[in-house]
Structures are given as C-alpha cells and as structure tokens.
Amino acid sequence: MYPKNTWYVACTPDEIDGRPLGRRICNESIVFFRGDNDRVAAVEDFCPHRGAPLSLGFVRDGQLVCGYHGLEMGCDGKCSSMPGQRVRGFPAIRTYPVVERHGFIWVWPGEADKADPADIPHLHWAESDDWAYGGGLYHIQCDYRLMIDNLMDLTHETYVHASSIGQKEIDEAAPETKVNGQEVTTSRHMYDIPAPPFWQNALRGNDLDPDVPVDRWQICRFTPPSHVMIEVGVAHAGKGGYDAAPEDKAASIVVDFITPETDTSIWYFWGMARNFKPQDEALTESIREGQGKIFSEDLEVLERQQLNLLQHPQRKLLKLNIDAGGVQARKIIDRLIDQERAADRPPETSRAV
Amino acid sequence: MYPKNTWYVACTPDEIDGRPLGRRICNESIVFFRGDNDRVAAVEDFCPHRGAPLSLGFVRDGQLVCGYHGLEMGCDGKCSSMPGQRVRGFPAIRTYPVVERHGFIWVWPGEADKADPADIPHLHWAESDDWAYGGGLYHIQCDYRLMIDNLMDLTHETYVHASSIGQKEIDEAAPETKVNGQEVTTSRHMYDIPAPPFWQNALRGNDLDPDVPVDRWQICRFTPPSHVMIEVGVAHAGKGGYDAAPEDKAASIVVDFITPETDTSIWYFWGMARNFKPQDEALTESIREGQGKIFSEDLEVLERQQLNLLQHPQRKLLKLNIDAGGVQARKIIDRLIDQERAADRPPETSRAV
Amino acid sequence: MYPKNTWYVACTPDEIDGRPLGRRICNESIVFFRGDNDRVAAVEDFCPHRGAPLSLGFVRDGQLVCGYHGLEMGCDGKCSSMPGQRVRGFPAIRTYPVVERHGFIWVWPGEADKADPADIPHLHWAESDDWAYGGGLYHIQCDYRLMIDNLMDLTHETYVHASSIGQKEIDEAAPETKVNGQEVTTSRHMYDIPAPPFWQNALRGNDLDPDVPVDRWQICRFTPPSHVMIEVGVAHAGKGGYDAAPEDKAASIVVDFITPETDTSIWYFWGMARNFKPQDEALTESIREGQGKIFSEDLEVLERQQLNLLQHPQRKLLKLNIDAGGVQARKIIDRLIDQERAADRPPETSRAV
C-alpha cells in the first residue's frame, strides 16, 4: 500500500562506499553500487546464475561481481562476463532508475519508463554553503504512514520527547492545516513561552540568551510519497517570530524521508539542516547526536502502535484537528495508489468488446 | 480454549506500583493501573485516538495518560480529557472487572455483567498473621492445562526436581483422586521415608531434626479455572503425619495461579504459604528463592512438551492413575467452556421458528 | 523433497556419549541413545505417556528414561517399565533402523522393512590405520540440494574461499562431469600453478617445498542420497599430478554428508581424510580447524541464497557446464523420490478394477 512510481531515498553515499549495499525497498530486493565512472547503479539483488544475493559480492572496475561463482553484472542488468563462460545468452535482471542528488541516493521502484529525475524534490539547503546538514537512519517496524502521522502531529513531542523538545504549550496551540495541490502544510505558532532544553542549546549555539521568553514555530510540510520537511525554530519573543532577523532566532529544517521496506517496516532517514554556523562541524555533530537520541524515542511507540493496529484491523481511529496533516497526506497517497492501479488495468472500452 | 467468565490472577500489586502494566490475558490486551483513590482499574490497552498501547503512558491523578499524544483515560474506559480537545464524543474503550484481594489483582476477561467478586476464591492464609507468603511469576510457552497436569501429578518431582523435592517413594505411593463438585483432589501419603533436601531445610527452619524418618504428604486441590493449591509437608514419622502437632512437622501450601495469555502461553504465579515462623522474613525469602529455582526446572519440559504436542496434534496421550487429577480437572474446564458457548448461542426454540 | 528410504548420517558417536540426543531428520523427530550392550538405538522423540521429548531424559541400563515422569523406553519402542504402572498395554512408539559404522551413526528415516545395512556406503579410509580423519558439524538453513550444488561446483572456492583454497586457475580449468549409474563425478585438473595457502600448509605438513609450481586436482563424487566425497590434492608439477608418488604430493579426501532436517535446513557433516602422517593428531586437529574455518564461509551464502530462492520460487536458474555435477545429482535424487512415491501408490491394475 505505497506508490511505486515515485522517487524514494534508498541510502546515503557512505553506505555504498567501496562495497555494494543490499536493501529491500517497497518489497523489492535491490542492490546498490557504484558502476562505471562511479555512477550509482541499482539492480535486482539476485544473481541469474544460482540466485545468490549479488550484494554479498564486491565491485571491480564498475562491475558487480557475484561473491559465489564470479558472475560479473553490469549496471544495465546484463551479465558482462563470467570466468570460463560465454555470457551473451544469459538472462538479464531488472534494473531500477537511480539518481545521486542532494546527498542522497534516490530510487524509483516502479515502472522504469515513467521515471523522470526532474521529479526528485529540490532541496535548496543541500546545495548551499550557507547551510549544514547532519542526519542518520533508523529501521523501524511500522507502516510508513504511521511515521507520516507522527511527523504531521507534533503534539506527541510533549509526551514522547518531554525532556528535550516537548512542552505543554504545543498541545495548547491549535495547528492549522492547509492543502495546496499535493502539498500538505500543518503550522503551529506559540508566543512568549520558555524555550525547552533542545532549543535552549540551539540558542546558545547561535550565541543567543537561552533563558528569556521566545516565540516558537513548527511548519510541517508533507509532499508525496512520504517526505516531511519541518521548519522549526525559536526567536526571542516579540522579535517577529518566524520572520525575525537571523540574529534574533535559532531555526532549522527537520528533514524526514520515509522509505517503505515492506507493508509494515520502513527505512527512516532523519536529519536537520540549519543555516547558522554552517561550517561548525562539531556543532553539526552535536545536533545530530541530540536529534538521533530524541528521534529514537519514537521507535517503541510506533512499533507497538503497529502491533496494536494489526491486532485490531477493524477498529476506526479518531481524526482530530491535530491529525488533519496526516489525514490529508493519506488522501493524497491513496489517490496516487489509485492512479497507479487504474493505469495497470486495461481500459474499459477494450474490456467491453 | 479457556473459560473467560471467571476470575484469573492478572498481576501482583508491585507490578502496578506507580506505573501502568500492559498484559495479555486470555488473548485480551489489557492495561492495569491504579485509578481514583488508588483503586485498581483495567481497560483495553488501546488508545482510541491513534491505537497506541496505553500501557506505554503514565498515571496522573487517577487517570491513565497516553504516552503518545496525551489523551487521558478514566477507569471507566471513557476519555476524561485531552489537551486542546473536546472529548465528549470520543468512543469509549472496554473495561474489565478487576478486584484487588488477598495480595493479588484479579481480572474477569469475559462478560462484565456476569462478574461477581464473591466468586474470587477465599485464601485464608493471605488474611492471617499466622501465615507468611512468598512467590513469583514465570512466563511459559505452554497451554495452561499442561501446567495443571504438571501440578496434579507430582510423580514428576522424582525426575524434574530430583535434587530437591524428588524421591523415588513418590512414584511408589499410589495417589488417590476425588472429585467434589468443581474441586478435584489428588492425595498421596508416604510413611517412614527419608526427607529430601528441600524438606530437610524446612525441618531445620522449624527447629526439627532433619535426619530422622518422616511421614510425607501431598494434597493437590484444583479449582476452576486453573488454581491449584497443594498442601505439602513432612512430620517426624509416627507422629500422625498430616495430622501431627505443629511442633512435630513442617508444612505449607504450594500456591499456583495459572493465567492463560494465549492458547499456548501462560502467566504462572507460584508461591508458598506457611504457618510456621511467619514473621521470619529471611526465611520467607530463602524459601521463595529455593522454590523459584525448583519451579524453573519445569519450564523446559513444559515448553518442549507443548512443541511436541503441536507437531502431533492427532496423537492420544495416556491417562494413567497418576494422571487422574489432570484428567478430572480438564473435564470440569471443558464443562465450563461448553456452558459459555451454549450461553452465547441463541436458544434452540427461537432457531426452530 | 528428499528420499526417505535411504541411509543418512544422523550424528557422531560423541554426541550420544552418556546421554540421549534429540535430532530432527527428514522432518522426523528422533532420539538417539545407546541401549542394550551400548548398541545405538533410535526411536521417536515423543513419550507415549504425556508427549514430552524423551531426549530430555537420561539413559539407565540400556533404557531411555523419560525425564518427566520416569517412563522407561526400550530400544524396540516399547515401554519396558514405569514406576507404579503396568506397562504391557502401553502403545509403542516408532523405531528407526540405525547402525553405527565408519565412525558415524546412520539412520534410515523411511520404511523400516526396506532398510539394509549393506547399503551403507563403504568408507575405506575410515577402516584403515593408514588414514586419519577429522571433521565437524554445521547446522545450516538451506535446502540440502544447495549444499550438493556447492560441493559439485568448486569454482566457488575462488570467491567464497579466496584466502585459503581459492585461486583463479580453478575458474579457468573446465570441469568434466560423468554419470556412472547412481554416481556423478565432476573432475578438474590444473597444471603448473602456484599452490594456494591451504595447500602450501599441506605440502609443509608432508615435508614438501610449498613454493614451487604444482599440479592440482579436484574429483567430486556424488552418491545418493547426498554424500559428496572429493579427492583433492597437489603434486609438485610434472611428477604425475593425481597419479604422482606419495612422496611428491599432498592429497586427501574431503568428506561431506548432508542430512536434511527440514525442507530448508540441514545437518552438514564435513571432514577430511588423509593418508599422510595419519598418527599425527596435532596435524589432524590443525587441518580440522582450518577446514572448519573455510567451510564456515559458505554458510551465509547458502542461507541468503535460500532466502532469495524462496522469494522468487518461479525463477529459473542457469545450468552451466560448471553446474553439471549438481544438475546430474538432482536428476538421480528426483528419480529416487519418484520411485518412493510410485511405491506408495496402489498399482494401476488394482485401481482399474
């Protein structure tokens, strides 16, 4: 229950540094590696010789060598050579459109002829020296939509992340959800409140007093299939909030790419992009570590929520105003899935004949 | 395959001390917590908001607060409040009749309107200063009836517990099984035999010579759904055995409450009640530790027996005289299950119309 | 999908030294033990009393005593006694033909009346003082035929065992496969090549210069149901290769008995028999250790290959010249399975009546 004709984040470049990476994405077993001229390639993780996973092998001269009997696979899914064999008649394996961009490897698990790299979202912060990025990856046993819900309703911060970014003022400020084409935005602004510990640190990191009242904002943006970018920040109270001058605020973008592995498991790429002190690598690392700790607090809730839902498949959940972001995001996802299914069906007229 | 309209031991008070406890009982996911005035409450472990387990949350002012988005659940299964929400229209969740008594929390997993706390068994030893009790909990992967069989046929002590309470004289003394209404009693008396190590310790604990011949008894009492109380003891030989004066014997009650988790797993509450030196807490602890070690020896046998039976579902087992206690207990259980099923069915006459 | 009317290696004598061994073979749960006069016995691992695994018990005076309630099982599958019971009417359990020979315990998991110990393969190296043997056992999650394929196509050594016995010359030398009745032989000879590390050690062990060119051979012999004996060795180049005099070569037999546990798991008995320095136990141990390390490298490939094949059951694999040994072995196995099935069916004529 996920769109397949779309770009997902498959991995980060360091994961295919000098070795192939096997990863299941949308239930497809795929191996990623650097082929000719170090260009990233993605093919089925299945050697046509005897079915061993190609990801157990190694890369040599841009070819993926099977670690069992040495079949050499090219980026085009065709066997290029094998010791002692003529390989011309060997069956090819499936390739997947794959692009390296903005610091990520993107894969298109659906029909290859529909893949257009222009559809990969533009990440301005990834291409500018004014910004720094740090992030990580979690493997979580839940439906990818539960993670979207999680990120579009930040009232959970008060409970799940009580000691870092949570505060009761989040619950008290009603969010506003808007749909604009395929983009869903849920915004919340809080005024004249104390900064919670994570943001006190960020203020300090930006040479601002952490102990005075702040205005705080959270602007969650969903785009299909499952990307959620969240503008977050605090400004000294009364300086303009979200629109305050850079010297009065600490702001950043929470970056979330959620890639379905199966119907009930995900690869969750999380991170934070910031445009203050972008060259300060120690700060990047300390933010990354803090965020990693905070985001790990969601894992148990999500996995236990998933188990509960599997045991009660018939039960309807509530759709409150705080859930509007996730609800709208699911509508867009459902529409995309329906479109893919409709395209797979023969047209009505031909069936009527 | 267990009665549901009955009282089971759900947990002990220490397990809900300051925090909720999620536990599956008779395949129902239930969360136990102390609600208003510290009275114990039991509701479905499923938040009506988004399906997270309520047991991941916390208790505040007698309300169970969901750890995901802060929904507050009352002991009546109704949402009492939620930050920023009107909760009047929220769907209620199921509650379970629950009673704290005799040092245990008792739950009724079936139809609530049939629950009568008067049906909770009276445990005289739990309410008297002349008695002391110590016990523990094991989670075992087996049908609860295999544990009943185990406790109603103590010839297994000779093999499973050879170094502590087992002795060949158990096998050699034929047991007597009687059924009295819903109670099954299997008794065994052994005369003029050596005391095995566990009972030598108990004699010492009671200031009696451990090295002289003893009379030993085991009186196992099953009552539905799955409680087994076993009067056990030794007296110096010829002093009257079971009826000997307190100063000539060491006696106690083995306490077993067996609560089905699923069809093939149980929560096994074991313990020992004694009426000698009841104030000696060090003795209570040392007996508890010894019993815990002995009873842990049953786990592998029970779990492996369960696996074997699952692999050979068609195979008939023997019903020897030593098995009579378990056999009779199962008859009573089957009758209760049949009664529950009959009550669930529409009456014959209405179907005939 | 394995023949059952055949002899498999069940275990080695040390595994039943003083205690019973429970092992699943061809999906049959069997317990092996030393019965009367220390003769090996094999019966169902299921106590007819209450279904506990008999392998949890112990052996006393040639009888297998159930560790739960003391039922004593004889080698003939009949209960010989039980404390306090008359056992004459107890149901018997299944016995399995079992033979101790050549340093292994052999079991026949199929129809007992068809078992003939004369069909156990003769292992000349196991009965001669001129030979030494060392080996071990791995439990692997794969179809037993994947392991046969592995052993009949040694080009995998170049990739899986690159640092010990692999070398590119293996891939470059085409193998020759021959079928002779139920025996499949795949041979490869390589001339005037460097010896890889394992064979350099073996040359040293045989007091031969390890740094001069050698001729190397690999002669894999499959016999049903799943035995693979591989003659392997190196001789100083030009001395006659396989036929060189003992003082010019280091040679041995790789011994592989592959016993199906289930459809997708095996007990893999591996070892090496050699006829040089047979009394040198330190050498036996060092070879055993080296071989164990090398053979452990196959486990991940085989288990991951198995998972891949389960996910793509419809996909056809290649059958190259290097795969001919495995392909021919499977043909023989399939024929044996077909014969067993045909024998299980009623004859055509009687059905036509």
PDB file of N, CA and C in Angstrom, chain A residues 41-95:
ATOM      1  N   ALA A  41      24.371   2.659  -9.417  1.00  0.00           N
ATOM      2  CA  ALA A  41      23.525   1.734 -10.173  1.00  0.00           C
ATOM      3  C   ALA A  41      22.680   0.939  -9.193  1.00  0.00           C
ATOM      4  N   ALA A  42      21.540   0.434  -9.692  1.00  0.00           N
ATOM      5  CA  ALA A  42      20.646  -0.367  -8.841  1.00  0.00           C
ATOM      6  C   ALA A  42      20.066  -1.489  -9.678  1.00  0.00           C
ATOM      7  N   VAL A  43      20.302  -2.716  -9.257  1.00  0.00           N
ATOM      8  CA  VAL A  43      19.753  -3.877  -9.969  1.00  0.00           C
ATOM      9  C   VAL A  43      19.148  -4.838  -8.945  1.00  0.00           C
ATOM     10  N   GLU A  44      18.387  -5.786  -9.441  1.00  0.00           N
ATOM     11  CA  GLU A  44      17.843  -6.824  -8.545  1.00  0.00           C
ATOM     12  C   GLU A  44      18.972  -7.489  -7.776  1.00  0.00           C
ATOM     13  N   ASP A  45      18.697  -7.803  -6.512  1.00  0.00           N
ATOM     14  CA  ASP A  45      19.729  -8.448  -5.688  1.00  0.00           C
ATOM     15  C   ASP A  45      19.626  -9.968  -5.840  1.00  0.00           C
ATOM     16  N   PHE A  46      19.806 -10.423  -7.086  1.00  0.00           N
ATOM     17  CA  PHE A  46      19.562 -11.834  -7.402  1.00  0.00           C
ATOM     18  C   PHE A  46      20.464 -12.207  -8.568  1.00  0.00           C
ATOM     19  N   CYS A  47      21.432 -13.044  -8.320  1.00  0.00           N
ATOM     20  CA  CYS A  47      22.342 -13.445  -9.394  1.00  0.00           C
ATOM     21  C   CYS A  47      21.618 -14.416 -10.328  1.00  0.00           C
ATOM     22  N   PRO A  48      21.614 -14.130 -11.639  1.00  0.00           N
ATOM     23  CA  PRO A  48      20.883 -15.008 -12.554  1.00  0.00           C
ATOM     24  C   PRO A  48      21.497 -16.404 -12.660  1.00  0.00           C
ATOM     25  N   HIS A  49      22.727 -16.564 -12.173  1.00  0.00           N
ATOM     26  CA  HIS A  49      23.341 -17.882 -12.236  1.00  0.00           C
ATOM     27  C   HIS A  49      22.649 -18.850 -11.274  1.00  0.00           C
ATOM     28  N   ARG A  50      22.809 -18.624  -9.957  1.00  0.00           N
ATOM     29  CA  ARG A  50      22.223 -19.572  -8.998  1.00  0.00           C
ATOM     30  C   ARG A  50      21.392 -18.889  -7.911  1.00  0.00           C
ATOM     31  N   GLY A  51      21.074 -17.605  -8.093  1.00  0.00           N
ATOM     32  CA  GLY A  51      20.148 -16.962  -7.159  1.00  0.00           C
ATOM     33  C   GLY A  51      20.757 -16.402  -5.890  1.00  0.00           C
ATOM     34  N   ALA A  52      22.074 -16.398  -5.773  1.00  0.00           N
ATOM     35  CA  ALA A  52      22.686 -15.784  -4.591  1.00  0.00           C
ATOM     36  C   ALA A  52      22.466 -14.273  -4.633  1.00  0.00           C
ATOM     37  N   PRO A  53      22.412 -13.614  -3.472  1.00  0.00           N
ATOM     38  CA  PRO A  53      22.298 -12.150  -3.480  1.00  0.00           C
ATOM     39  C   PRO A  53      23.594 -11.532  -4.004  1.00  0.00           C
ATOM     40  N   LEU A  54      23.474 -10.683  -5.006  1.00  0.00           N
ATOM     41  CA  LEU A  54      24.676 -10.030  -5.546  1.00  0.00           C
ATOM     42  C   LEU A  54      25.315  -9.114  -4.510  1.00  0.00           C
ATOM     43  N   SER A  55      24.535  -8.659  -3.542  1.00  0.00           N
ATOM     44  CA  SER A  55      25.079  -7.735  -2.545  1.00  0.00           C
ATOM     45  C   SER A  55      26.115  -8.394  -1.647  1.00  0.00           C
ATOM     46  N   LEU A  56      26.220  -9.728  -1.676  1.00  0.00           N
ATOM     47  CA  LEU A  56      27.287 -10.387  -0.919  1.00  0.00           C
ATOM     48  C   LEU A  56      28.624 -10.326  -1.652  1.00  0.00           C
ATOM     49  N   GLY A  57      28.603  -9.834  -2.888  1.00  0.00           N
ATOM     50  CA  GLY A  57      29.830  -9.802  -3.677  1.00  0.00           C
ATOM     51  C   GLY A  57      30.596  -8.502  -3.505  1.00  0.00           C
ATOM     52  N   PHE A  58      31.284  -8.088  -4.573  1.00  0.00           N
ATOM     53  CA  PHE A  58      32.107  -6.887  -4.492  1.00  0.00           C
ATOM     54  C   PHE A  58      32.097  -6.181  -5.847  1.00  0.00           C
ATOM     55  N   VAL A  59      32.594  -4.937  -5.847  1.00  0.00           N
ATOM     56  CA  VAL A  59      32.623  -4.149  -7.076  1.00  0.00           C
ATOM     57  C   VAL A  59      34.057  -4.132  -7.615  1.00  0.00           C
ATOM     58  N   ARG A  60      34.181  -4.397  -8.924  1.00  0.00           N
ATOM     59  CA  ARG A  60      35.508  -4.346  -9.551  1.00  0.00           C
ATOM     60  C   ARG A  60      35.358  -3.681 -10.907  1.00  0.00           C
ATOM     61  N   ASP A  61      36.061  -2.593 -11.090  1.00  0.00           N
ATOM     62  CA  ASP A  61      36.030  -1.869 -12.362  1.00  0.00           C
ATOM     63  C   ASP A  61      34.611  -1.551 -12.816  1.00  0.00           C
ATOM     64  N   GLY A  62      33.789  -1.113 -11.880  1.00  0.00           N
ATOM     65  CA  GLY A  62      32.440  -0.696 -12.256  1.00  0.00           C
ATOM     66  C   GLY A  62      31.474  -1.841 -12.488  1.00  0.00           C
ATOM     67  N   GLN A  63      31.935  -3.072 -12.274  1.00  0.00           N
ATOM     68  CA  GLN A  63      31.042  -4.223 -12.416  1.00  0.00           C
ATOM     69  C   GLN A  63      30.806  -4.816 -11.030  1.00  0.00           C
ATOM     70  N   LEU A  64      29.618  -5.360 -10.840  1.00  0.00           N
ATOM     71  CA  LEU A  64      29.286  -6.015  -9.576  1.00  0.00           C
ATOM     72  C   LEU A  64      29.584  -7.506  -9.735  1.00  0.00           C
ATOM     73  N   VAL A  65      30.529  -8.000  -8.928  1.00  0.00           N
ATOM     74  CA  VAL A  65      30.966  -9.392  -9.068  1.00  0.00           C
ATOM     75  C   VAL A  65      30.246 -10.243  -8.026  1.00  0.00           C
ATOM     76  N   CYS A  66      29.566 -11.300  -8.472  1.00  0.00           N
ATOM     77  CA  CYS A  66      28.861 -12.171  -7.528  1.00  0.00           C
ATOM     78  C   CYS A  66      29.877 -12.881  -6.649  1.00  0.00           C
ATOM     79  N   GLY A  67      29.636 -12.898  -5.361  1.00  0.00           N
ATOM     80  CA  GLY A  67      30.575 -13.487  -4.409  1.00  0.00           C
ATOM     81  C   GLY A  67      30.503 -14.995  -4.342  1.00  0.00           C
ATOM     82  N   TYR A  68      29.640 -15.608  -5.164  1.00  0.00           N
ATOM     83  CA  TYR A  68      29.539 -17.061  -5.103  1.00  0.00           C
ATOM     84  C   TYR A  68      30.399 -17.725  -6.188  1.00  0.00           C
ATOM     85  N   HIS A  69      30.129 -17.374  -7.490  1.00  0.00           N
ATOM     86  CA  HIS A  69      30.901 -18.014  -8.555  1.00  0.00           C
ATOM     87  C   HIS A  69      31.470 -17.026  -9.553  1.00  0.00           C
ATOM     88  N   GLY A  70      31.439 -15.710  -9.206  1.00  0.00           N
ATOM     89  CA  GLY A  70      32.182 -14.759 -10.016  1.00  0.00           C
ATOM     90  C   GLY A  70      31.487 -14.175 -11.221  1.00  0.00           C
ATOM     91  N   LEU A  71      30.179 -14.398 -11.387  1.00  0.00           N
ATOM     92  CA  LEU A  71      29.470 -13.735 -12.483  1.00  0.00           C
ATOM     93  C   LEU A  71      29.614 -12.218 -12.325  1.00  0.00           C
ATOM     94  N   GLU A  72      29.917 -11.523 -13.441  1.00  0.00           N
ATOM     95  CA  GLU A  72      30.053 -10.064 -13.386  1.00  0.00           C
ATOM     96  C   GLU A  72      28.826  -9.384 -13.972  1.00  0.00           C
ATOM     97  N   MET A  73      28.171  -8.582 -13.162  1.00  0.00           N
ATOM     98  CA  MET A  73      26.928  -7.925 -13.550  1.00  0.00           C
ATOM     99  C   MET A  73      27.218  -6.466 -13.854  1.00  0.00           C
ATOM    100  N   GLY A  74      26.682  -5.985 -14.976  1.00  0.00           N
ATOM    101  CA  GLY A  74      26.839  -4.578 -15.326  1.00  0.00           C
ATOM    102  C   GLY A  74      25.707  -3.741 -14.776  1.00  0.00           C
ATOM    103  N   CYS A  75      25.863  -2.422 -14.877  1.00  0.00           N
ATOM    104  CA  CYS A  75      24.845  -1.502 -14.367  1.00  0.00           C
ATOM    105  C   CYS A  75      23.536  -1.636 -15.130  1.00  0.00           C
ATOM    106  N   ASP A  76      23.609  -2.249 -16.326  1.00  0.00           N
ATOM    107  CA  ASP A  76      22.414  -2.389 -17.157  1.00  0.00           C
ATOM    108  C   ASP A  76      21.679  -3.698 -16.886  1.00  0.00           C
ATOM    109  N   GLY A  77      22.083  -4.425 -15.839  1.00  0.00           N
ATOM    110  CA  GLY A  77      21.409  -5.675 -15.516  1.00  0.00           C
ATOM    111  C   GLY A  77      21.815  -6.832 -16.405  1.00  0.00           C
ATOM    112  N   LYS A  78      22.797  -6.580 -17.273  1.00  0.00           N
ATOM    113  CA  LYS A  78      23.275  -7.654 -18.159  1.00  0.00           C
ATOM    114  C   LYS A  78      24.597  -8.187 -17.645  1.00  0.00           C
ATOM    115  N   CYS A  79      24.738  -9.484 -17.716  1.00  0.00           N
ATOM    116  CA  CYS A  79      25.993 -10.104 -17.296  1.00  0.00           C
ATOM    117  C   CYS A  79      27.071  -9.731 -18.295  1.00  0.00           C
ATOM    118  N   SER A  80      28.161  -9.141 -17.825  1.00  0.00           N
ATOM    119  CA  SER A  80      29.208  -8.700 -18.737  1.00  0.00           C
ATOM    120  C   SER A  80      30.267  -9.785 -18.951  1.00  0.00           C
ATOM    121  N   SER A  81      30.475 -10.643 -17.965  1.00  0.00           N
ATOM    122  CA  SER A  81      31.431 -11.734 -18.159  1.00  0.00           C
ATOM    123  C   SER A  81      31.332 -12.690 -16.988  1.00  0.00           C
ATOM    124  N   MET A  82      31.899 -13.876 -17.197  1.00  0.00           N
ATOM    125  CA  MET A  82      31.967 -14.857 -16.115  1.00  0.00           C
ATOM    126  C   MET A  82      33.112 -15.779 -16.464  1.00  0.00           C
ATOM    127  N   PRO A  83      33.952 -16.105 -15.496  1.00  0.00           N
ATOM    128  CA  PRO A  83      35.136 -16.920 -15.796  1.00  0.00           C
ATOM    129  C   PRO A  83      34.754 -18.208 -16.524  1.00  0.00           C
ATOM    130  N   GLY A  84      35.361 -18.419 -17.682  1.00  0.00           N
ATOM    131  CA  GLY A  84      35.164 -19.668 -18.400  1.00  0.00           C
ATOM    132  C   GLY A  84      33.827 -19.793 -19.100  1.00  0.00           C
ATOM    133  N   GLN A  85      33.044 -18.704 -19.199  1.00  0.00           N
ATOM    134  CA  GLN A  85      31.704 -18.802 -19.768  1.00  0.00           C
ATOM    135  C   GLN A  85      31.505 -17.791 -20.898  1.00  0.00           C
ATOM    136  N   ARG A  86      30.636 -18.131 -21.836  1.00  0.00           N
ATOM    137  CA  ARG A  86      30.103 -17.166 -22.798  1.00  0.00           C
ATOM    138  C   ARG A  86      28.787 -16.679 -22.231  1.00  0.00           C
ATOM    139  N   VAL A  87      28.689 -15.380 -22.056  1.00  0.00           N
ATOM    140  CA  VAL A  87      27.562 -14.865 -21.281  1.00  0.00           C
ATOM    141  C   VAL A  87      26.485 -14.216 -22.143  1.00  0.00           C
ATOM    142  N   ARG A  88      26.699 -14.233 -23.478  1.00  0.00           N
ATOM    143  CA  ARG A  88      25.772 -13.479 -24.313  1.00  0.00           C
ATOM    144  C   ARG A  88      24.311 -13.910 -24.106  1.00  0.00           C
ATOM    145  N   GLY A  89      24.081 -15.164 -23.932  1.00  0.00           N
ATOM    146  CA  GLY A  89      22.703 -15.647 -23.811  1.00  0.00           C
ATOM    147  C   GLY A  89      22.140 -15.612 -22.394  1.00  0.00           C
ATOM    148  N   PHE A  90      22.932 -15.134 -21.441  1.00  0.00           N
ATOM    149  CA  PHE A  90      22.443 -15.116 -20.055  1.00  0.00           C
ATOM    150  C   PHE A  90      21.236 -14.181 -19.922  1.00  0.00           C
ATOM    151  N   PRO A  91      20.250 -14.556 -19.139  1.00  0.00           N
ATOM    152  CA  PRO A  91      19.102 -13.667 -18.942  1.00  0.00           C
ATOM    153  C   PRO A  91      19.515 -12.427 -18.150  1.00  0.00           C
ATOM    154  N   ALA A  92      18.940 -11.289 -18.526  1.00  0.00           N
ATOM    155  CA  ALA A  92      19.230 -10.051 -17.786  1.00  0.00           C
ATOM    156  C   ALA A  92      18.379 -10.013 -16.515  1.00  0.00           C
ATOM    157  N   ILE A  93      18.794  -9.196 -15.570  1.00  0.00           N
ATOM    158  CA  ILE A  93      17.963  -8.964 -14.388  1.00  0.00           C
ATOM    159  C   ILE A  93      17.456  -7.525 -14.417  1.00  0.00           C
ATOM    160  N   ARG A  94      16.493  -7.254 -13.599  1.00  0.00           N
ATOM    161  CA  ARG A  94      15.838  -5.953 -13.602  1.00  0.00           C
ATOM    162  C   ARG A  94      16.770  -4.863 -13.075  1.00  0.00           C
ATOM    163  N   THR A  95      16.704  -3.717 -13.701  1.00  0.00           N
ATOM    164  CA  THR A  95      17.419  -2.545 -13.176  1.00  0.00           C
ATOM    165  C   THR A  95      16.385  -1.559 -12.650  1.00  0.00           C
TER     166      THR A  95
END
